[in-house]
Amino acid sequence: MSYPPNLKYTKDHEWIQMDDAQSLIGITQYAQEALGDVVFVDLPEVGSTFKSGGVFGTVESVKTVSDLFSPIDLEVTEVNAELKDHPEWVNEDPYGKAWMIKVKPLSSGTDLMSAAEYEKLIASESH
Amino acid sequence: MNLRSREPLIFKRSVEGKIGMDLPQLDVPPAEDTRPLHLKRKDFGVLPSCSEPEIIRHFTRLSLWNYGMDQGMYPLGSCTMKHNPRLNEVTSALPGFSESHPMASDEHLQGNLELIFTLQEWLKEVTGLHAVTLQPSAGAAGELTGVLLIRAYHLAHGHHKKFILVPDSAHGTNPATAAMAGYDVIDVASGPDGCVSFEDITDSVTGKVKRGFNSVIQEHGADIAGLMITNPNTLGIFESRIGDICSEIHRVGGLVYMDGANMNALVGVARPGDFGIDVMHMNLHKTMSTPHGGGGPGAGPVACVAALEPFLPRPVVVRDTQKIGEGEVPEHRYRWDWNRPQSIGKVHTFFGNYGMLVRALTYCMSHGSDGLREATLRAIVNANYVRSQLVGVYHLPVTSPTMHEVVFNDAIQAKNGVHTLDIAKRLIDYGFHPPTVYFPMVVSGALMIEPTETESKEELDAFIHAMKSIAQEASESPDLVHQAPVTAPLRRLDETTAARKPVLRWLPNSVT
């Protein structure tokens, strides 16, 4: 199962596990495969706020650097500090150990995609 | 294992007590160590002990693993790896240049100062701008100097502006520079022609909208401090609407910075000052043939319009002309002018990487203005020749006219599982340095080829043949390409581990 149905997805290949109190955000299976071996993840400070679509960090692989985009308006409540020493988790376990930030949602995210919609998007993107 | 392909670290060659240098016995009382305790190094580390021939052999063997311009074509796009003429080495080694002391008085440095002044005049002519500083020691140092000039200008006029616009095809140093200078960066989309897009761009698959130039100007107007643009851009394409871009930025009170990394495509043909640029840097180690990296330090002079001149780094060389008498040749005296109260200050110790300035002026004067133009035209012809021979063999994602470099990608070979990295590694087996890969990031799997004017048609044909052979291998025997390089001293390196767990310093208990 590459795209868990309990998550919502963005066009920029982030996932979010929506919860009113605290949501989790990371990047998708498709994103980690496209990036290749991830070597560094740069995450924001706790307490910073981002608008939907704002750049909250960057992920660096051996061949490229990519921005990380906020799926919703949010305030960062926790960052996964372990990714600093274990960037390979992004490749190994993108929906689990490699969650990137925990956030307080400041908008609803009604425009986000379901797993089925996201799978359709990447199917058309890879052609 | 062959000695030539397995050279241990110099520390591994070390045997305690060996010495490469014969120091005389101390025949005076030892000096008292008066260094303040907090400045003394506590952990002195370990220095290897080797004999002189061992040291020479170690580094000579390592140098044989290296690949440089003097061995063959080095088509590293964006880097402009061109021949370093040996005449440059003759002039820069002249004792009047190589042995003069930067703290000598102006009176004793007249020739050195004249050289700085003269090179500045050449660069003013080449860029079409009003004033030049030679202090910055690299392209990125030039960028930062240039954007600090923009900042100083706005502050001196009481304007507190917030944003620098950077096209998404820019060198990564551009947004970094703007951020270092205290500005927020706004990305501007490029269109299907590879140039800055005036309209917003909607991705046909994801429906995601990237902001074009017009809407960014409309939204941020007077808050825009300036725009940083590379022209020709990183796709090797001339920004055909550069005049409109500059006048729009000027209309909202901003200034335009040009990253002159690709100036070798313009010298003698087009002048940035003429198409509206306010400030720019040039890389002497690209355009003006001075050595790169290990061959010598860089140099990134900055040229600007008159309005920015008061803010240039100080000191500045000025020329005083004394009229001797009617009909006689005027006498010039050169001196350092420190009296620049609005200067952003020094950006380099002393006067820049002086040896590079000697080489650059040698290059300019030995070519002359017609020769510089000829070099530009040949660089463009060479890139277009490579393009014409490889298009179709490799996919050309953006088809606008090519200037000095051409960007292909791996779309055709990827169908057989052969990717850009494999193609690059296989080129090593054919005896060529690989091109720049995975940059610019606006092209997926980019292969960015810049042959420069250095290469003859015969050399280009050999390179083209290698690229065609690799394409054939990719379709017939992809495994061969996956295994490359097979003829290099070391095979495919583990770049992932090197990036994730870098070992930057040898320690006595290190494994290797």
PDB file of N, CA and C in Angstrom, chain A residues 11-12 37-39 62-65 87-88 91 121 124-125, chain B residues 187 203 205-208 437-439 441 495-496 499-501:
ATOM      1  N   LYS A  11      -0.614  18.345  -4.412  1.00  0.00           N
ATOM      2  CA  LYS A  11      -0.039  18.232  -5.757  1.00  0.00           C
ATOM      3  C   LYS A  11       1.483  18.235  -5.708  1.00  0.00           C
ATOM      4  N   ASP A  12       2.037  18.743  -4.611  1.00  0.00           N
ATOM      5  CA  ASP A  12       3.494  18.782  -4.473  1.00  0.00           C
ATOM      6  C   ASP A  12       4.042  17.546  -3.774  1.00  0.00           C
ATOM      7  N   ASP A  37      18.077   8.851  -3.155  1.00  0.00           N
ATOM      8  CA  ASP A  37      18.580   8.775  -1.783  1.00  0.00           C
ATOM      9  C   ASP A  37      18.600  10.146  -1.122  1.00  0.00           C
ATOM     10  N   VAL A  38      17.820  10.286  -0.060  1.00  0.00           N
ATOM     11  CA  VAL A  38      17.746  11.560   0.649  1.00  0.00           C
ATOM     12  C   VAL A  38      18.945  11.673   1.597  1.00  0.00           C
ATOM     13  N   VAL A  39      19.610  12.835   1.581  1.00  0.00           N
ATOM     14  CA  VAL A  39      20.799  13.001   2.419  1.00  0.00           C
ATOM     15  C   VAL A  39      20.635  14.080   3.490  1.00  0.00           C
ATOM     16  N   VAL A  62      20.831  13.069  -3.331  1.00  0.00           N
ATOM     17  CA  VAL A  62      22.134  13.142  -4.011  1.00  0.00           C
ATOM     18  C   VAL A  62      22.051  13.924  -5.307  1.00  0.00           C
ATOM     19  N   LYS A  63      20.858  13.999  -5.912  1.00  0.00           N
ATOM     20  CA  LYS A  63      20.823  14.689  -7.190  1.00  0.00           C
ATOM     21  C   LYS A  63      20.062  16.006  -7.189  1.00  0.00           C
ATOM     22  N   THR A  64      19.307  16.318  -6.163  1.00  0.00           N
ATOM     23  CA  THR A  64      18.527  17.550  -6.239  1.00  0.00           C
ATOM     24  C   THR A  64      18.125  18.058  -4.855  1.00  0.00           C
ATOM     25  N   VAL A  65      17.648  19.289  -4.825  1.00  0.00           N
ATOM     26  CA  VAL A  65      17.091  19.863  -3.603  1.00  0.00           C
ATOM     27  C   VAL A  65      15.660  20.271  -3.918  1.00  0.00           C
ATOM     28  N   PRO A  87      18.416  10.731   7.631  1.00  0.00           N
ATOM     29  CA  PRO A  87      17.682  11.153   6.428  1.00  0.00           C
ATOM     30  C   PRO A  87      17.197   9.952   5.615  1.00  0.00           C
ATOM     31  N   GLU A  88      17.870   8.790   5.784  1.00  0.00           N
ATOM     32  CA  GLU A  88      17.476   7.607   5.000  1.00  0.00           C
ATOM     33  C   GLU A  88      16.069   7.120   5.369  1.00  0.00           C
ATOM     34  N   ASN A  91      13.427   7.647   2.765  1.00  0.00           N
ATOM     35  CA  ASN A  91      13.314   6.629   1.729  1.00  0.00           C
ATOM     36  C   ASN A  91      12.700   5.341   2.266  1.00  0.00           C
ATOM     37  N   LEU A 121      -3.358  11.209 -10.033  1.00  0.00           N
ATOM     38  CA  LEU A 121      -2.465  12.302 -10.425  1.00  0.00           C
ATOM     39  C   LEU A 121      -1.085  11.769 -10.790  1.00  0.00           C
ATOM     40  N   SER A 124      -0.859   9.993 -14.077  1.00  0.00           N
ATOM     41  CA  SER A 124      -0.788  10.848 -15.261  1.00  0.00           C
ATOM     42  C   SER A 124       0.550  11.581 -15.321  1.00  0.00           C
ATOM     43  N   GLU A 125       1.164  11.830 -14.154  1.00  0.00           N
ATOM     44  CA  GLU A 125       2.440  12.556 -14.148  1.00  0.00           C
ATOM     45  C   GLU A 125       3.579  11.706 -14.695  1.00  0.00           C
TER      46      GLU A 125
ATOM     47  N   ASP B 187      10.207  33.648  -6.185  1.00  0.00           N
ATOM     48  CA  ASP B 187      10.457  32.869  -7.401  1.00  0.00           C
ATOM     49  C   ASP B 187       9.613  33.388  -8.551  1.00  0.00           C
ATOM     50  N   ASP B 203       0.654  24.254 -14.419  1.00  0.00           N
ATOM     51  CA  ASP B 203       1.120  22.913 -14.747  1.00  0.00           C
ATOM     52  C   ASP B 203      -0.047  22.096 -15.308  1.00  0.00           C
ATOM     53  N   VAL B 205      -0.544  18.998 -15.669  1.00  0.00           N
ATOM     54  CA  VAL B 205      -0.917  17.779 -14.954  1.00  0.00           C
ATOM     55  C   VAL B 205      -1.484  18.097 -13.575  1.00  0.00           C
ATOM     56  N   THR B 206      -0.723  18.854 -12.783  1.00  0.00           N
ATOM     57  CA  THR B 206      -1.132  19.053 -11.393  1.00  0.00           C
ATOM     58  C   THR B 206      -2.083  20.228 -11.229  1.00  0.00           C
ATOM     59  N   GLY B 207      -2.146  21.112 -12.232  1.00  0.00           N
ATOM     60  CA  GLY B 207      -2.996  22.286 -12.118  1.00  0.00           C
ATOM     61  C   GLY B 207      -2.406  23.349 -11.207  1.00  0.00           C
ATOM     62  N   LYS B 208      -1.175  23.115 -10.753  1.00  0.00           N
ATOM     63  CA  LYS B 208      -0.537  24.071  -9.842  1.00  0.00           C
ATOM     64  C   LYS B 208      -0.068  25.314 -10.621  1.00  0.00           C
ATOM     65  N   VAL B 437      25.430  17.666 -14.363  1.00  0.00           N
ATOM     66  CA  VAL B 437      24.220  16.842 -14.366  1.00  0.00           C
ATOM     67  C   VAL B 437      23.221  17.305 -13.312  1.00  0.00           C
ATOM     68  N   TYR B 438      21.955  17.027 -13.587  1.00  0.00           N
ATOM     69  CA  TYR B 438      20.832  17.361 -12.686  1.00  0.00           C
ATOM     70  C   TYR B 438      20.770  18.854 -12.375  1.00  0.00           C
ATOM     71  N   PHE B 439      21.289  19.680 -13.233  1.00  0.00           N
ATOM     72  CA  PHE B 439      21.168  21.130 -13.130  1.00  0.00           C
ATOM     73  C   PHE B 439      21.092  21.677 -14.556  1.00  0.00           C
ATOM     74  N   MET B 441      17.632  22.741 -12.394  1.00  0.00           N
ATOM     75  CA  MET B 441      16.603  21.862 -11.843  1.00  0.00           C
ATOM     76  C   MET B 441      15.259  21.998 -12.550  1.00  0.00           C
ATOM     77  N   GLU B 495      28.056   7.871  -3.318  1.00  0.00           N
ATOM     78  CA  GLU B 495      27.811   9.292  -3.061  1.00  0.00           C
ATOM     79  C   GLU B 495      26.782   9.489  -1.942  1.00  0.00           C
ATOM     80  N   THR B 496      25.885   8.517  -1.796  1.00  0.00           N
ATOM     81  CA  THR B 496      24.860   8.649  -0.761  1.00  0.00           C
ATOM     82  C   THR B 496      25.479   8.636   0.630  1.00  0.00           C
ATOM     83  N   ALA B 499      27.438  11.705   1.391  1.00  0.00           N
ATOM     84  CA  ALA B 499      26.633  12.875   1.735  1.00  0.00           C
ATOM     85  C   ALA B 499      25.968  12.710   3.106  1.00  0.00           C
ATOM     86  N   ARG B 500      25.557  11.463   3.422  1.00  0.00           N
ATOM     87  CA  ARG B 500      24.853  11.254   4.692  1.00  0.00           C
ATOM     88  C   ARG B 500      25.817  11.232   5.879  1.00  0.00           C
ATOM     89  N   LYS B 501      26.959  10.594   5.685  1.00  0.00           N
ATOM     90  CA  LYS B 501      27.915  10.455   6.794  1.00  0.00           C
ATOM     91  C   LYS B 501      29.298  10.889   6.330  1.00  0.00           C
TER      92      LYS B 501
END
